[in-house]
C-alpha cells in the first residue's frame, strides 16, 4: 500500500529526498558534526525554520484542505513549547539547586529542595509556590505526552463547541482568534502559574546534557526537527491522498453536499482540527528549546495570522507549498529585520529594511492574495503542466 | 401499500412568512412521485424539512419500517438512514475526479476514523464502473468533475445519489438546462431507480413530468392542493386557477 | 468658657509680675523661650499652643509675625520683638504687645528667629482657628480646609463660635458639617457625640467614614484570667477559631514574654547543623537526614542528651493557651459610642454598596460606549456589508494620529478637537474608499481572503505609522473643560471625558441608524447586500454603493479613533488593542444590525466590568473570562443577541 501511495503522490518522495539531502548537507558542514562552515547559531535558525515548516503543514491541512481558517494554531504551537519548557526549566533548576545545597552541613529534604526550586522559578512573579499545573513537571515522559495532549484537548473542546454551533467561515476565524487572545491574556497574568509575561526561559540548556558540547546538542535538535517535519509531511500527505482527503476537500468546497452524503461534517472538522493542533504542539516543543524562551507574546493572535500568511504565500492546498511559504517568508523576515539587508539609498530618503520590511511584507501579501492566489507553489504547476499537460497535480488545485 | 415516509401536519414560518402550512405527504417504498407547484409553493422548503436542514415549527416526519422521527436527526444521520438529495444547481466536488466523487458517495462507513483507514477494494471499483456506465460517464472517470458539461454534472450527482444506495431519492429539477436527449437519459435513470426505491422529483417542466408517468402532488402556498395522475390534477379547477390565475 | 478665660487671666497676671514691664505676649514667649530658640518641629508644639490658646488679642498677629520670620531676639536682654530690616542691613525693632518703635539695632545685636518649613506648617495650623472668623471668605475657606485636613480638639469651640456670625451660607454649611464631624471625635459630651454620629450616618462621604472608623478600631489583647470590667470589649476570641488561630494566639503570648517560643523546622535544622560530630548527629548519620521524620528523630536524640531545648508538644501549647483570655478591645472606652458608630457604619456601608453598584453601572456604561464606538464602523463594513476588514483597527489608529497632527497645527485644544473630528472622518473615509477600490472589491466572493489581504494592509499601516510617528506614545490632549469629573458623591463619579465619549457614542448610534434606515444610501446598501444582482437591475450601482458604505464605516472608525485617543495612548498598536473586541462585539450582537452592535457592546462592557468588580486587581483575567464566556455564548445564540431569522440570514 505504501508503494502505491508514494507512486500516486510523486511530490512526497521528492520532498522527502530534498529534506534528507538538505539535512545531510547541513550535517556535513555544521559546527557540531562537520566542517564548521555553518555556525551552530545558524543551525538553530534552520532547525527552528523546519519546525515552522511543520506547523505550516498542519495549517495547510486545516485551512488549505479542510477550509477552516484557524487563527489559533500558533497558540497550540506555544502550548507545546510551554509543556516541554516546564520540564526543561524544572529539571535544570533542580540540578542547580541540588548542586548549591550540596555543601550545607545538613542535607536538604525533598520539601526544602522543592521550595528552593519554586523560589528560583517563581520568584520573578512574586511567588514561591508550585502551581498545581506543575505537578508533572518532574517527569519527562508525562510532559512529553502533554505536549500532544494539552493542545489536543484544548482543540477538541474548543472545536467541539464551535463546530457543533455550526460556526463557519470568517466567524470561525474570529472565534479562533478570540480563543488565542484569551489564552495569551491568561498566560500574561502572573497568576497563570507559568511566570506571566516572563515566560519560561533558559530552555536551550538541556538537563543531563551538560557534558555534551552545545553545538552537538544543536545538531540533535536539528535532526529531530527534520525528522519531525518528514514524518509530519508523510502523515499529512497520507491523510489527504485517500478517501479522507476527498471528504475534507469536499467539506472545504461544499459543506452541505458532504453532509447530505451522510458524512458528519463536524466530526471530520474536529478530527482535522485536533490532529493538526497536536502536530502544532510537537512543532512547538521542538522549536522553543532551540529558541531558548517561550512567552505569552509568542501566542498573540498576530502570530497565527502570520502562519496563515506563510501558507497563503507558499500556496495552500498543496503541502509543499506550505513548507515553501514558511521557509521563504520566515527566512526573509529574519534576514530583513536582522539588519543585515543592505539599505536602499534613494538620494532624498534611505529605505532601512528594518523599518520597511514589515510594510513590504504586508503589501506583498495583498498582492499575492489578489494576483497569485495559488502562491509560490503555483509555479510548480507551470513546470508540471508543461511536462504532462492536462493532468492535474495530486494536491487538487 | 406500506409507507416509507410520512409527513403530517408540518408547518414552518420564516419571519412571519408561512412557507409550509399544515402539509401532509406520504410515499411508499418503491414509488415515483412528482411534486409541482408555482414559485414559492414550498417545494424546496419541503425538501429542507425532510433532509433535516430546516426544523419545522410543528408536525411530524416519520421514516421507514421502524417509524423513527426524522426531526431529531442531523442532516448526516438522515442521509445515512437512506434519504439522498439532489440539489437544483448541480453540486458535485468540482476539484476532484469523477471517480473520487463516486467513491466518496459509495455506501460505506462514514466515521472519520474508518474513512481514514479506508481502502477501496475491487468490489468498490466494480461498483464505481457500474455506476459510471449507468450515468454514461465511463469515459470521464479520471477527469476533474469541474470540467464536465452541465448535463454530465447532473448525471454525476444522480450517480452519487445512487451510489449512496438510498431508499428515498429527493431530486430537485433534474432536467433544468438539459438538451432533449439529455432529458431522455435523465428520465430513464430516474424511472430505473424508482423500480427499487422511492423517488420524489420536484419539477417545473410539465412535459418532463408527463414522461415520468407517475402520481403527481401539487403544492400551493405551503400545502397540498391536489394529488393524483397528471391528467387528473391538470383538470382540477383549483390547480388551473393557481397556475393560470397568477 | 468665660470662667476659664478669667482664670487664665489671673494666672497670666501672676506670671506677669516676673517680667515687670512686659506685656502678656512677651510673657508667654519668655516662658517658652528655649523651645522657640531651638525651633524644632518635634518640640515646638507646646510653645505654639501657649500662644494660640492664650486668648490675648494680638496672639494671631504674633503667630503671623513668627511664621513670616519677622521675630527677632534682642541679645542684650533676651526679649522678643518684631523686626523690620532697614536698608543698611540693620533692624528696626517694635514691641510685640504695644507696637512701640524700639529703635534701630545693628546686625550683631539681634538674632532673627527663623522657623523652618515644618515649624511654619505647625504655626499655620494654629492660625487656622483665628482665620475661621476672618472677614475674607477665602481665608475662611483656607482655614476650613486646613482644619479638615488636621482636625484638633481645641478648634471645636472656636469653630462653633464662628458659625452663627458667618455671612456666607455655603461656608456656613460647610462649617456646620465640619462641626458635626469634630463633635463625633472630640466633644467631651457622650450624648452630643452620639447625636452627631446618628446625624452623619446618612452620608457616604469618605471623611465621615474616616471620622467613624477610629471609633470602632479594636486591638486584640491577651489577659491572664478574665477581661477587666472597665474595658470596652468588642468580642471574645477563642484560640483555634477563624478569627484567631492557635498559632497566632500562641505567638501573642510569646511576644508578650508569657510563653517560650516553639521550635521551628528551621531551628531544628540549625540545631542539627551545630551538633554534627564526625558525620553523626545524635547518633544518626548526617546523610540520612533527608526527611523531616529523620531530622526530628535526631533532634529528639539531642534533647535526650540535654544539648538542645525540648520540643513543645501541641498539648503544652494547649495548656498554656487555656490559662489566658483573648479579646478584641475597642480603643474607645464607651460602649454607647462604639455601638452608635458601629450602627452608623453599617448603615453607611449599605449605602456605599448601593452607590458602588451605581458607580459600576456607570463604569460599564462608559466601557460600553468605548466598545460601541470602536465597533460601530465595523458594524457597517462587517455587519451590514459582510466585509471582514482586519485593518479596521488601523483606521481607528489613523483617526487618532490625525487628531494628534491637528493638535500640532492648532494649539487650542477645544478647536483642534472640533476640527479633528471631521478631518479624521474625511481621512479615513478616503483611506477606506481606497482600500475598497484597490483590494476588497476583487474579493467580495472570497471572505477568507479578504481577511488575509486586509491583514496585510493592517501590518503595513502599523509599520508605516511606526516609521512616521516613532514607537513612543503621542499625546492627544483633551480640552481643559473635559479634565474634571462629574461627581455625585464620594462613591459615584465619572470623568467628564467618559461622559463626552458616551454622548459621542449616542450621537453616532443615532446617526448611523438614521443613515441606514432613512437615507437612500442606507436603502441601497441593504439592497446590494441582500441581492446584488436584483439591486443592479433596479438601477443601483453596486460599485458605488459598496465604495461609499465602506468609506462610511471606515470614516466612523476614524472619528472613534479621535475619541479613543483622548483617553488611551496613541501608538501604532492602538487599533490592534480594539480589533478582536470589536469583532466580538459585532458577532455577539448579531451581524447586520446596528441595534445588535449596541447590545453586544453593552453585554461585553458590563460583563467585563462585572468580572473586574469581583477581581479588581486583574483586568487580564477579566478579559480572558469574558472571551471564554463569549465562546460559550455563541453556542446558544450562534447568530448573536439580535439575530436575523429565516432564509435571509443564509447559512
GROMACS .gro file of N, CA and C in nm, chain C residues 72-75 85-86 88-93 103-112:
model
   66
  715UNK      N    1   1.243   8.879   6.617
  715UNK     CA    2   1.385   8.890   6.650
  715UNK      C    3   1.404   8.880   6.800
  716UNK      N    4   1.520   8.836   6.840
  716UNK     CA    5   1.556   8.827   6.982
  716UNK      C    6   1.666   8.930   7.009
  717UNK      N    7   1.638   9.016   7.109
  717UNK     CA    8   1.741   9.118   7.141
  717UNK      C    9   1.843   9.055   7.233
  718UNK      N   10   1.968   9.052   7.190
  718UNK     CA   11   2.072   8.981   7.264
  718UNK      C   12   2.091   9.038   7.405
  728UNK      N   13   1.379   9.491   5.856
  728UNK     CA   14   1.515   9.517   5.811
  728UNK      C   15   1.523   9.653   5.742
  729UNK      N   16   1.619   9.731   5.783
  729UNK     CA   17   1.641   9.862   5.721
  729UNK      C   18   1.732   9.843   5.601
  731UNK      N   19   2.034   9.950   5.545
  731UNK     CA   20   2.175   9.920   5.572
  731UNK      C   21   2.194   9.791   5.652
  732UNK      N   22   2.101   9.697   5.632
  732UNK     CA   23   2.107   9.565   5.695
  732UNK      C   24   2.096   9.574   5.847
  733UNK      N   25   2.061   9.690   5.897
  733UNK     CA   26   2.027   9.699   6.038
  733UNK      C   27   1.880   9.669   6.055
  734UNK      N   28   1.837   9.649   6.178
  734UNK     CA   29   1.699   9.608   6.202
  734UNK      C   30   1.631   9.704   6.298
  735UNK      N   31   1.510   9.748   6.257
  735UNK     CA   32   1.430   9.832   6.347
  735UNK      C   33   1.335   9.741   6.422
  736UNK      N   34   1.334   9.750   6.554
  736UNK     CA   35   1.252   9.662   6.636
  736UNK      C   36   1.128   9.733   6.686
  746UNK      N   37   1.353  10.146   6.811
  746UNK     CA   38   1.476  10.197   6.755
  746UNK      C   39   1.548  10.094   6.668
  747UNK      N   40   1.659  10.136   6.605
  747UNK     CA   41   1.732  10.052   6.511
  747UNK      C   42   1.849   9.984   6.581
  748UNK      N   43   1.871   9.859   6.548
  748UNK     CA   44   1.983   9.784   6.607
  748UNK      C   45   2.073   9.730   6.498
  749UNK      N   46   2.201   9.719   6.533
  749UNK     CA   47   2.294   9.662   6.435
  749UNK      C   48   2.274   9.511   6.424
  750UNK      N   49   2.333   9.456   6.319
  750UNK     CA   50   2.311   9.313   6.293
  750UNK      C   51   2.351   9.226   6.412
  751UNK      N   52   2.466   9.259   6.471
  751UNK     CA   53   2.518   9.173   6.576
  751UNK      C   54   2.438   9.180   6.705
  752UNK      N   55   2.352   9.280   6.720
  752UNK     CA   56   2.282   9.298   6.846
  752UNK      C   57   2.153   9.219   6.853
  753UNK      N   58   2.102   9.170   6.738
  753UNK     CA   59   1.975   9.095   6.739
  753UNK      C   60   1.993   8.961   6.667
  754UNK      N   61   1.908   8.866   6.707
  754UNK     CA   62   1.905   8.737   6.637
  754UNK      C   63   1.768   8.721   6.570
  755UNK      N   64   1.769   8.687   6.442
  755UNK     CA   65   1.641   8.660   6.377
  755UNK      C   66   1.596   8.518   6.412
   0.00000   0.00000   0.00000
